[in-house]
Amino acid sequence: MRADPSGAVLPQIQEAAQRYSENARHKLAGLIYEAGPQGLPFARWMQAALYDPRTGYYAGAPLKFGDTTAAAGSALQGDFVTAPELTPWFGRALARQISPILTHLNTPHILEFGAGSGALAEHILQALLPDFPELQYFILDISPDLTQRQKQRLAPFGDRVQWLHSLPTGFTGCIIANEVLDAMPVTLFEWGEDGHVYELHVINKAVNKTDDASTETDSQANQDPAAVSHFDFLRVPANALLDQAVRARMPALPGYRSEINLQGESWVAGLGQWLDRGVALLIDYGFPAGEYYHPQRSQGTLMCHLLHHAHSQVLHFPGIQDITAHVDFTAMADAALAADLEVLGYTSQARFLLNCGLLQMLSDLDPTDTVRYTREIGPVQKLLSEAEMGELFKVLAVGKNVDMDLDGFATGDRRHRL
Ligand SMILES: C[S@@+](CC[C@H](N)C(=O)[O-])C[C@H]1O[C@@H](n2cnc3c(N)ncnc32)[C@H](O)[C@@H]1O
């Protein structure tokens, strides 16, 4: 463990990872240099920090999705754990909702975005292939490294699984995206004392300069991409689009900093264009706008994951730490409606999984086989517990040209809260 300059305690970083991060810094410093004295809008910085094909976090070889029980520093540890990595019961329960959708559509097609290690695809394929032998499972992931891993893991399913390189021009079927919206680059904003909205850009401050980067740019450091990089924020007056978007979501609160996922909103709006018929199940951590832009959440939701440590030093360790923001589900639902999609359901992950019959499925386990029972039940409790993933994670279903009730929202549908 070590303390970072802000005082946050961070884990020990191995040398190879430090080198990878140095390369990422260099790349980002170059982009800032090209952008000029006002630096890079944070969304572009985050895009490159996560997805640059050579130095981005999702391009890097180290394991991202790990095992919380692995020894600290071990290659198996990863940075964070997602529901499908925790337990196959997540995918099995989700399959219970996907199955009637495919039947209703009379088309056994699934398209998963951002499939990570391929774990969710594997669990869903195992659950559904017996009933849908013609199942076609499509995957679209912008990370070449993860796509490679998915191909290895899902090889036993042969041509049941196909990878797309770009959005389809038309699609009928069920779409799933687990923890994808939270991984999209967000626009960072701050309300000024003067009642104006500012966008946060990232600049490269010379290490020995002491002036306040949030009010003034250090153009000299910005002009030298080879200088030791020292990233900091710079406030720049928001353009009309961002200004309008912020004012539509919340009142002026001087000093309040948060984010807007414009890329996520246009991704959802895009569904309205290329989805012919079907349902998209979007699963992620987040809240409706009222909670998202609550006055007490004055520093937003942006956070990083590094070797299972969650911290808020977004500008530190680019390339080797995940950067993520919670999802504003009201914004996603509004984007869907504006794109002529229907909002078919919204509830907590726990409620959704219970509605899908997760508990009944588990009742087949033999409780007298205590070792197996504990191994299976422990991670499921994490999925369902209000204190862990059960309440913070939500499921939003949007769709087009479907006329069916979705079992996952049979009780506890919270669309009225969006
Ligand atoms: C946090 S990981 C989640 C992985 C997996 N769904 C899981 O639950 O374990 C985010 C994933 O989304 C992918 N991703 C991010 N933006 C994307 C986009 N616009 N289209 C497709 N995949 C995307 C990343 O490459 C990565 O695989």
Short mmCIF file of C-alpha atoms and ligand atoms in Angstrom, two decimals:
data_model
loop_
_atom_site.label_atom_id
_atom_site.label_comp_id
_atom_site.label_asym_id
_atom_site.label_seq_id
_atom_site.Cartn_x
_atom_site.Cartn_y
_atom_site.Cartn_z
CA MET A 1 0.00 0.00 0.00
CA ARG A 2 1.10 3.58 -0.60
CA ALA A 3 -0.40 7.01 -0.34
CA ASP A 4 -0.94 8.98 -3.53
CA PRO A 5 -0.31 12.74 -3.56
CA SER A 6 -3.91 13.41 -2.57
CA GLY A 7 -3.54 11.28 0.52
CA ALA A 8 -5.59 8.35 -0.78
CA VAL A 9 -4.07 4.98 0.06
CA LEU A 10 -3.38 3.06 -3.12
CA PRO A 11 -1.98 -0.42 -3.67
CA GLN A 12 1.57 -1.18 -4.73
CA ILE A 13 1.89 -0.97 -8.52
CA GLN A 14 4.16 -3.49 -10.21
CA GLU A 15 6.96 -2.24 -12.43
CA ALA A 16 5.48 -3.46 -15.73
CA ALA A 17 2.20 -1.73 -14.90
CA GLN A 18 4.08 1.47 -14.03
CA ARG A 19 5.76 1.37 -17.42
CA TYR A 20 2.42 0.83 -19.16
CA SER A 21 1.01 3.80 -17.29
CA GLU A 22 4.03 5.92 -18.25
CA ASN A 23 3.34 5.14 -21.92
CA ALA A 24 -0.30 6.07 -21.45
CA ARG A 25 0.75 9.36 -19.83
CA HIS A 26 3.02 10.09 -22.72
CA LYS A 27 0.25 9.42 -25.20
CA LEU A 28 -2.19 11.61 -23.27
CA ALA A 29 0.37 14.38 -22.94
CA GLY A 30 0.76 14.30 -26.73
CA LEU A 31 -2.99 14.59 -27.25
CA ILE A 32 -3.13 17.52 -24.83
CA TYR A 33 -0.28 19.17 -26.69
CA GLU A 34 -2.12 18.78 -30.00
CA ALA A 35 -5.31 20.19 -28.46
CA GLY A 36 -3.55 23.42 -27.42
CA PRO A 37 -3.52 25.52 -24.27
CA GLN A 38 -7.09 24.70 -23.26
CA GLY A 39 -6.20 21.03 -23.10
CA LEU A 40 -8.48 18.10 -23.83
CA PRO A 41 -12.13 17.91 -22.83
CA PHE A 42 -12.22 15.30 -20.05
CA ALA A 43 -14.42 12.98 -22.17
CA ARG A 44 -11.67 12.78 -24.80
CA TRP A 45 -9.02 12.27 -22.14
CA MET A 46 -11.10 9.44 -20.62
CA GLN A 47 -11.73 7.93 -24.07
CA ALA A 48 -7.98 7.74 -24.70
CA ALA A 49 -7.12 6.63 -21.14
CA LEU A 50 -9.52 3.69 -21.47
CA TYR A 51 -9.60 2.84 -25.16
CA ASP A 52 -6.46 4.02 -26.93
CA PRO A 53 -5.55 0.92 -28.97
CA ARG A 54 -1.94 0.84 -27.69
CA THR A 55 -1.93 2.47 -24.29
CA GLY A 56 -5.56 2.44 -23.11
CA TYR A 57 -6.75 0.53 -20.07
CA TYR A 58 -8.94 -1.78 -22.15
CA ALA A 59 -6.11 -2.43 -24.62
CA GLY A 60 -3.71 -3.56 -21.91
CA ALA A 61 -2.90 -7.20 -21.34
CA PRO A 62 -3.32 -7.29 -17.54
CA LEU A 63 -6.46 -8.92 -16.27
CA LYS A 64 -9.24 -6.47 -15.53
CA PHE A 65 -11.99 -8.62 -14.12
CA GLY A 66 -10.52 -10.47 -11.25
CA ASP A 67 -11.00 -12.70 -8.33
CA THR A 68 -11.41 -10.91 -4.98
CA THR A 69 -9.99 -13.96 -3.24
CA ALA A 70 -6.73 -13.98 -5.24
CA ALA A 71 -3.58 -12.90 -3.41
CA ALA A 72 -2.71 -9.21 -3.57
CA GLY A 73 -0.35 -8.57 -6.46
CA SER A 74 -1.26 -11.87 -8.16
CA ALA A 75 -2.08 -11.74 -11.85
CA LEU A 76 -5.50 -13.21 -11.03
CA GLN A 77 -6.49 -10.31 -8.86
CA GLY A 78 -7.68 -7.94 -11.61
CA ASP A 79 -9.13 -4.55 -10.75
CA PHE A 80 -12.82 -5.16 -10.23
CA VAL A 81 -15.43 -7.88 -10.30
CA THR A 82 -18.65 -7.81 -12.32
CA ALA A 83 -21.79 -9.90 -11.78
CA PRO A 84 -21.02 -12.50 -14.48
CA GLU A 85 -17.50 -12.89 -13.07
CA LEU A 86 -18.93 -13.49 -9.62
CA THR A 87 -21.33 -16.27 -10.48
CA PRO A 88 -22.97 -18.06 -13.43
CA TRP A 89 -26.34 -17.64 -11.66
CA PHE A 90 -26.50 -14.06 -12.95
CA GLY A 91 -26.44 -15.21 -16.58
CA ARG A 92 -28.76 -18.12 -15.85
CA ALA A 93 -31.36 -15.78 -14.33
CA LEU A 94 -30.96 -13.30 -17.18
CA ALA A 95 -31.52 -16.17 -19.63
CA ARG A 96 -34.93 -16.68 -18.02
CA GLN A 97 -35.89 -13.21 -19.28
CA ILE A 98 -34.17 -13.52 -22.63
CA SER A 99 -35.88 -16.81 -23.47
CA PRO A 100 -39.48 -15.47 -23.71
CA ILE A 101 -38.21 -12.43 -25.64
CA LEU A 102 -36.62 -14.66 -28.30
CA THR A 103 -39.77 -16.78 -28.45
CA HIS A 104 -41.97 -13.70 -28.80
CA LEU A 105 -39.77 -12.36 -31.59
CA ASN A 106 -39.52 -15.77 -33.22
CA THR A 107 -35.85 -14.93 -33.80
CA PRO A 108 -33.13 -16.53 -31.62
CA HIS A 109 -30.65 -13.67 -31.88
CA ILE A 110 -28.77 -12.05 -28.99
CA LEU A 111 -26.38 -9.14 -29.33
CA GLU A 112 -24.16 -8.45 -26.34
CA PHE A 113 -22.22 -5.20 -26.11
CA GLY A 114 -18.98 -5.05 -24.15
CA ALA A 115 -18.81 -8.74 -23.33
CA GLY A 116 -15.69 -8.43 -21.15
CA SER A 117 -14.12 -11.84 -20.55
CA GLY A 118 -17.03 -13.61 -22.29
CA ALA A 119 -18.35 -15.02 -19.01
CA LEU A 120 -21.91 -13.76 -19.43
CA ALA A 121 -22.08 -15.02 -23.02
CA GLU A 122 -20.87 -18.44 -21.87
CA HIS A 123 -23.48 -18.70 -19.12
CA ILE A 124 -26.33 -17.51 -21.36
CA LEU A 125 -25.33 -19.83 -24.21
CA GLN A 126 -25.17 -22.79 -21.81
CA ALA A 127 -28.60 -21.93 -20.45
CA LEU A 128 -30.35 -21.26 -23.76
CA LEU A 129 -28.80 -23.59 -26.34
CA PRO A 130 -30.85 -26.63 -25.25
CA ASP A 131 -34.08 -24.71 -26.03
CA PHE A 132 -32.72 -22.63 -28.93
CA PRO A 133 -30.30 -24.83 -30.89
CA GLU A 134 -30.30 -22.23 -33.68
CA LEU A 135 -29.25 -19.47 -31.30
CA GLN A 136 -26.92 -16.83 -32.79
CA TYR A 137 -24.95 -14.87 -30.24
CA PHE A 138 -23.37 -11.68 -31.57
CA ILE A 139 -20.79 -9.67 -29.65
CA LEU A 140 -19.60 -6.15 -30.24
CA ASP A 141 -16.75 -4.95 -28.02
CA ILE A 142 -14.49 -2.01 -28.70
CA SER A 143 -11.57 -3.60 -26.86
CA PRO A 144 -9.44 -5.75 -29.20
CA ASP A 145 -7.75 -7.41 -26.23
CA LEU A 146 -11.03 -8.45 -24.63
CA THR A 147 -12.42 -9.55 -28.00
CA GLN A 148 -9.43 -11.88 -28.30
CA ARG A 149 -10.12 -13.33 -24.86
CA GLN A 150 -13.80 -13.77 -25.70
CA LYS A 151 -12.85 -15.69 -28.84
CA GLN A 152 -10.70 -18.07 -26.81
CA ARG A 153 -13.26 -18.63 -24.10
CA LEU A 154 -16.22 -19.05 -26.45
CA ALA A 155 -14.43 -21.23 -29.03
CA PRO A 156 -16.33 -24.36 -27.84
CA PHE A 157 -19.57 -22.78 -29.11
CA GLY A 158 -18.21 -22.64 -32.67
CA ASP A 159 -20.18 -20.54 -35.12
CA ARG A 160 -23.03 -19.98 -32.65
CA VAL A 161 -21.00 -16.90 -31.67
CA GLN A 162 -20.01 -14.14 -34.06
CA TRP A 163 -18.22 -10.85 -33.52
CA LEU A 164 -19.33 -7.61 -35.10
CA HIS A 165 -16.88 -4.82 -35.90
CA SER A 166 -19.46 -2.08 -36.11
CA LEU A 167 -23.09 -1.44 -35.26
CA PRO A 168 -25.49 -3.48 -37.35
CA THR A 169 -27.66 -1.68 -39.88
CA GLY A 170 -30.70 -3.61 -38.63
CA PHE A 171 -31.35 -6.13 -35.85
CA THR A 172 -34.17 -8.22 -34.45
CA GLY A 173 -33.49 -9.92 -31.15
CA CYS A 174 -32.43 -9.29 -27.57
CA ILE A 175 -29.63 -6.88 -26.77
CA ILE A 176 -27.71 -6.96 -23.51
CA ALA A 177 -25.15 -4.60 -22.05
CA ASN A 178 -23.87 -5.28 -18.55
CA GLU A 179 -21.68 -2.51 -17.12
CA VAL A 180 -21.09 -0.96 -20.53
CA LEU A 181 -22.76 2.44 -20.13
CA ASP A 182 -20.66 3.13 -17.02
CA ALA A 183 -17.50 2.50 -19.06
CA MET A 184 -18.29 5.16 -21.65
CA PRO A 185 -16.42 8.47 -21.47
CA VAL A 186 -18.37 11.20 -19.70
CA THR A 187 -18.36 14.98 -19.97
CA LEU A 188 -17.35 16.61 -16.69
CA PHE A 189 -18.94 19.91 -15.70
CA GLU A 190 -18.87 22.31 -12.78
CA TRP A 191 -21.17 25.15 -11.78
CA GLY A 192 -19.23 28.39 -11.28
CA GLU A 193 -19.85 30.90 -8.51
CA ASP A 194 -20.98 33.22 -11.33
CA GLY A 195 -23.92 30.98 -12.30
CA HIS A 196 -22.21 29.79 -15.48
CA VAL A 197 -21.62 26.19 -16.43
CA TYR A 198 -18.01 25.16 -17.07
CA GLU A 199 -16.65 22.09 -18.75
CA LEU A 200 -13.58 20.46 -17.22
CA HIS A 201 -10.66 19.90 -19.55
CA VAL A 202 -7.41 18.13 -18.72
CA ILE A 203 -4.16 20.02 -19.08
CA ASN A 204 -0.58 19.01 -18.52
CA LYS A 205 0.84 21.19 -15.76
CA ALA A 206 4.60 21.40 -15.27
CA VAL A 207 5.46 19.64 -12.04
CA ASN A 208 7.21 22.63 -10.55
CA LYS A 209 4.43 25.12 -11.23
CA THR A 210 2.20 26.02 -8.33
CA ASP A 211 -0.49 28.18 -9.96
CA ASP A 212 -4.09 26.99 -9.68
CA ALA A 213 -4.86 25.02 -12.80
CA SER A 214 -8.56 25.20 -12.20
CA THR A 215 -8.53 28.90 -12.98
CA GLU A 216 -5.56 29.44 -15.23
CA THR A 217 -3.80 27.42 -17.90
CA ASP A 218 -0.10 26.70 -17.90
CA SER A 219 0.47 27.02 -21.58
CA GLN A 220 4.20 26.33 -21.42
CA ALA A 221 3.81 22.86 -19.95
CA ASN A 222 1.02 22.26 -22.42
CA GLN A 223 3.31 23.00 -25.31
CA ASP A 224 5.87 20.31 -24.51
CA PRO A 225 4.53 16.80 -24.90
CA ALA A 226 7.79 15.27 -23.73
CA ALA A 227 7.73 17.13 -20.42
CA VAL A 228 7.03 15.04 -17.34
CA SER A 229 3.28 14.90 -17.44
CA HIS A 230 1.30 16.26 -14.56
CA PHE A 231 -2.36 16.29 -15.39
CA ASP A 232 -4.77 18.70 -13.85
CA PHE A 233 -8.19 20.13 -14.55
CA LEU A 234 -8.92 23.42 -16.26
CA ARG A 235 -12.37 25.01 -16.27
CA VAL A 236 -13.52 26.17 -19.69
CA PRO A 237 -16.88 27.88 -20.38
CA ALA A 238 -19.34 25.19 -21.47
CA ASN A 239 -20.52 25.21 -25.07
CA ALA A 240 -24.22 25.82 -25.73
CA LEU A 241 -25.06 22.11 -25.93
CA LEU A 242 -23.51 21.26 -22.58
CA ASP A 243 -24.85 24.42 -20.95
CA GLN A 244 -28.36 23.51 -22.03
CA ALA A 245 -27.98 19.86 -21.01
CA VAL A 246 -26.79 20.79 -17.51
CA ARG A 247 -29.48 23.43 -16.94
CA ALA A 248 -32.16 20.97 -18.04
CA ARG A 249 -31.02 18.50 -15.38
CA MET A 250 -30.33 20.50 -12.28
CA PRO A 251 -30.44 23.95 -10.66
CA ALA A 252 -27.33 26.12 -10.37
CA LEU A 253 -25.30 25.02 -7.33
CA PRO A 254 -21.97 26.88 -7.17
CA GLY A 255 -19.01 24.51 -6.93
CA TYR A 256 -21.13 21.47 -7.80
CA ARG A 257 -19.24 19.07 -10.05
CA SER A 258 -20.76 16.14 -11.89
CA GLU A 259 -20.87 14.44 -15.24
CA ILE A 260 -23.13 13.79 -18.21
CA ASN A 261 -22.84 10.67 -20.32
CA LEU A 262 -23.54 12.20 -23.73
CA GLN A 263 -21.92 9.24 -25.47
CA GLY A 264 -24.16 6.81 -23.59
CA GLU A 265 -27.23 8.85 -24.47
CA SER A 266 -26.38 8.88 -28.15
CA TRP A 267 -25.60 5.15 -27.99
CA VAL A 268 -29.12 4.53 -26.63
CA ALA A 269 -30.59 6.90 -29.23
CA GLY A 270 -28.69 4.93 -31.88
CA LEU A 271 -30.61 1.80 -30.85
CA GLY A 272 -33.73 3.57 -32.05
CA GLN A 273 -32.16 3.74 -35.52
CA TRP A 274 -30.82 0.24 -36.04
CA LEU A 275 -33.10 -1.90 -33.87
CA ASP A 276 -35.96 -3.22 -36.02
CA ARG A 277 -37.66 -5.30 -33.34
CA GLY A 278 -36.54 -6.33 -29.93
CA VAL A 279 -35.63 -5.54 -26.34
CA ALA A 280 -32.41 -4.14 -24.88
CA LEU A 281 -31.59 -4.97 -21.26
CA LEU A 282 -29.19 -2.36 -19.91
CA ILE A 283 -27.71 -3.29 -16.54
CA ASP A 284 -25.51 -0.95 -14.57
CA TYR A 285 -24.98 0.95 -11.36
CA GLY A 286 -26.78 4.25 -11.19
CA PHE A 287 -29.89 6.16 -10.28
CA PRO A 288 -32.65 8.34 -11.71
CA ALA A 289 -31.71 12.00 -12.35
CA GLY A 290 -33.16 13.25 -9.04
CA GLU A 291 -30.72 11.10 -7.10
CA TYR A 292 -27.88 11.49 -9.58
CA TYR A 293 -27.87 15.28 -9.36
CA HIS A 294 -28.81 15.38 -5.69
CA PRO A 295 -27.34 18.48 -4.01
CA GLN A 296 -25.38 16.26 -1.64
CA ARG A 297 -23.66 14.40 -4.49
CA SER A 298 -21.63 17.51 -5.13
CA GLN A 299 -18.53 15.77 -6.49
CA GLY A 300 -20.33 13.53 -8.99
CA THR A 301 -19.86 9.79 -9.33
CA LEU A 302 -16.63 9.45 -11.26
CA MET A 303 -14.36 6.83 -9.77
CA CYS A 304 -11.47 4.49 -10.49
CA HIS A 305 -10.77 0.84 -9.80
CA LEU A 306 -7.22 -0.32 -9.34
CA LEU A 307 -6.46 -3.76 -7.92
CA HIS A 308 -9.79 -3.77 -6.10
CA HIS A 309 -9.26 -0.34 -4.59
CA ALA A 310 -11.94 2.18 -5.48
CA HIS A 311 -10.67 5.76 -5.40
CA SER A 312 -11.39 9.12 -6.99
CA GLN A 313 -7.96 10.13 -8.36
CA VAL A 314 -9.03 9.93 -12.00
CA LEU A 315 -5.96 11.61 -13.43
CA HIS A 316 -3.56 9.21 -11.71
CA PHE A 317 -2.39 5.92 -13.22
CA PRO A 318 -3.94 6.28 -16.70
CA GLY A 319 -3.84 3.05 -18.66
CA ILE A 320 -3.79 0.76 -15.64
CA GLN A 321 -6.91 1.75 -13.76
CA ASP A 322 -10.52 1.58 -14.76
CA ILE A 323 -12.39 4.90 -14.83
CA THR A 324 -16.14 4.83 -14.55
CA ALA A 325 -19.19 6.94 -13.78
CA HIS A 326 -22.59 5.86 -12.49
CA VAL A 327 -25.45 5.91 -14.99
CA ASP A 328 -28.21 8.52 -15.00
CA PHE A 329 -31.07 6.20 -15.96
CA THR A 330 -33.50 9.08 -16.49
CA ALA A 331 -31.22 10.43 -19.21
CA MET A 332 -30.99 6.97 -20.81
CA ALA A 333 -34.78 6.53 -20.72
CA ASP A 334 -35.29 10.03 -22.17
CA ALA A 335 -32.81 9.28 -24.95
CA ALA A 336 -34.73 6.08 -25.71
CA LEU A 337 -38.10 7.83 -25.82
CA ALA A 338 -36.74 10.58 -28.06
CA ALA A 339 -35.52 7.85 -30.45
CA ASP A 340 -38.98 6.24 -30.66
CA LEU A 341 -38.10 3.38 -28.37
CA GLU A 342 -40.42 2.28 -25.60
CA VAL A 343 -39.27 2.10 -21.98
CA LEU A 344 -40.44 -1.37 -20.98
CA GLY A 345 -39.21 -1.63 -17.40
CA TYR A 346 -36.85 -0.26 -14.78
CA THR A 347 -36.03 -1.87 -11.47
CA SER A 348 -33.21 -2.84 -9.14
CA GLN A 349 -30.95 -5.76 -10.06
CA ALA A 350 -32.15 -7.71 -7.00
CA ARG A 351 -35.81 -7.28 -7.91
CA PHE A 352 -35.14 -8.17 -11.54
CA LEU A 353 -33.24 -11.36 -10.67
CA LEU A 354 -35.87 -12.40 -8.12
CA ASN A 355 -38.63 -11.76 -10.66
CA CYS A 356 -36.70 -13.96 -13.09
CA GLY A 357 -36.98 -16.80 -10.58
CA LEU A 358 -33.42 -16.87 -9.23
CA LEU A 359 -34.49 -18.22 -5.84
CA GLN A 360 -36.54 -21.03 -7.34
CA MET A 361 -33.57 -21.96 -9.52
CA LEU A 362 -31.35 -22.13 -6.45
CA SER A 363 -33.80 -24.32 -4.58
CA ASP A 364 -32.52 -27.22 -6.68
CA LEU A 365 -29.20 -27.00 -4.82
CA ASP A 366 -28.69 -29.48 -2.03
CA PRO A 367 -28.23 -27.52 1.25
CA THR A 368 -26.74 -30.58 2.94
CA ASP A 369 -23.79 -30.36 0.54
CA THR A 370 -22.58 -27.41 2.58
CA VAL A 371 -19.32 -26.77 0.74
CA ARG A 372 -20.95 -26.50 -2.68
CA TYR A 373 -24.00 -24.73 -1.28
CA THR A 374 -21.91 -22.01 0.38
CA ARG A 375 -19.76 -21.61 -2.72
CA GLU A 376 -22.83 -21.08 -4.91
CA ILE A 377 -24.93 -19.00 -2.53
CA GLY A 378 -22.26 -16.55 -1.31
CA PRO A 379 -21.83 -14.71 -4.64
CA VAL A 380 -25.59 -14.78 -5.27
CA GLN A 381 -26.05 -12.95 -1.98
CA LYS A 382 -23.74 -10.23 -3.31
CA LEU A 383 -25.92 -9.88 -6.40
CA LEU A 384 -29.04 -9.52 -4.29
CA SER A 385 -27.90 -7.75 -1.15
CA GLU A 386 -29.04 -4.13 -0.80
CA ALA A 387 -25.66 -3.30 0.72
CA GLU A 388 -23.78 -4.71 -2.29
CA MET A 389 -25.05 -4.95 -5.87
CA GLY A 390 -28.76 -5.58 -5.34
CA GLU A 391 -29.94 -1.99 -4.99
CA LEU A 392 -27.20 0.14 -6.57
CA PHE A 393 -27.40 -1.82 -9.82
CA LYS A 394 -30.49 -1.33 -11.95
CA VAL A 395 -31.96 -2.94 -15.04
CA LEU A 396 -33.51 -0.72 -17.71
CA ALA A 397 -35.38 -2.37 -20.58
CA VAL A 398 -36.06 -0.43 -23.76
CA GLY A 399 -37.49 -1.84 -26.94
CA LYS A 400 -39.21 -1.48 -30.24
CA ASN A 401 -42.13 -3.23 -31.90
CA VAL A 402 -42.65 -5.68 -29.06
CA ASP A 403 -45.96 -6.36 -27.38
CA MET A 404 -45.19 -8.41 -24.31
CA ASP A 405 -44.82 -8.07 -20.56
CA LEU A 406 -41.34 -8.71 -19.26
CA ASP A 407 -41.24 -11.08 -16.26
CA GLY A 408 -38.16 -9.33 -14.84
CA PHE A 409 -40.29 -6.29 -14.02
CA ALA A 410 -43.43 -8.16 -12.91
CA THR A 411 -43.10 -6.68 -9.41
CA GLY A 412 -41.26 -3.56 -8.28
CA ASP A 413 -41.21 -1.79 -11.65
CA ARG A 414 -39.92 1.73 -10.91
CA ARG A 415 -40.47 3.44 -14.25
CA HIS A 416 -42.44 6.13 -12.41
CA ARG A 417 -39.25 7.19 -10.60
CA LEU A 418 -37.34 7.94 -13.79
C1 LIG B 1 -16.71 -2.78 -17.25
S1 LIG B 1 -16.49 -3.78 -18.65
C2 LIG B 1 -17.85 -4.91 -18.47
C3 LIG B 1 -17.60 -6.23 -19.12
C4 LIG B 1 -18.72 -7.26 -19.04
N1 LIG B 1 -19.94 -6.80 -19.63
C5 LIG B 1 -18.96 -7.71 -17.62
O1 LIG B 1 -20.02 -7.45 -17.10
O2 LIG B 1 -18.07 -8.35 -17.06
C6 LIG B 1 -16.95 -2.73 -19.97
C7 LIG B 1 -16.92 -3.40 -21.33
O3 LIG B 1 -17.59 -2.55 -22.27
C8 LIG B 1 -16.80 -2.44 -23.45
N2 LIG B 1 -17.25 -1.21 -24.12
C9 LIG B 1 -17.18 0.07 -23.70
N3 LIG B 1 -17.77 0.91 -24.56
C10 LIG B 1 -18.29 0.14 -25.55
C11 LIG B 1 -19.04 0.42 -26.72
N4 LIG B 1 -19.36 1.66 -27.07
N5 LIG B 1 -19.39 -0.62 -27.51
C12 LIG B 1 -19.06 -1.89 -27.19
N6 LIG B 1 -18.34 -2.21 -26.09
C13 LIG B 1 -17.96 -1.21 -25.28
C14 LIG B 1 -15.38 -2.54 -22.91
O4 LIG B 1 -14.46 -2.87 -23.90
C15 LIG B 1 -15.57 -3.67 -21.88
O5 LIG B 1 -15.56 -4.93 -22.47
#
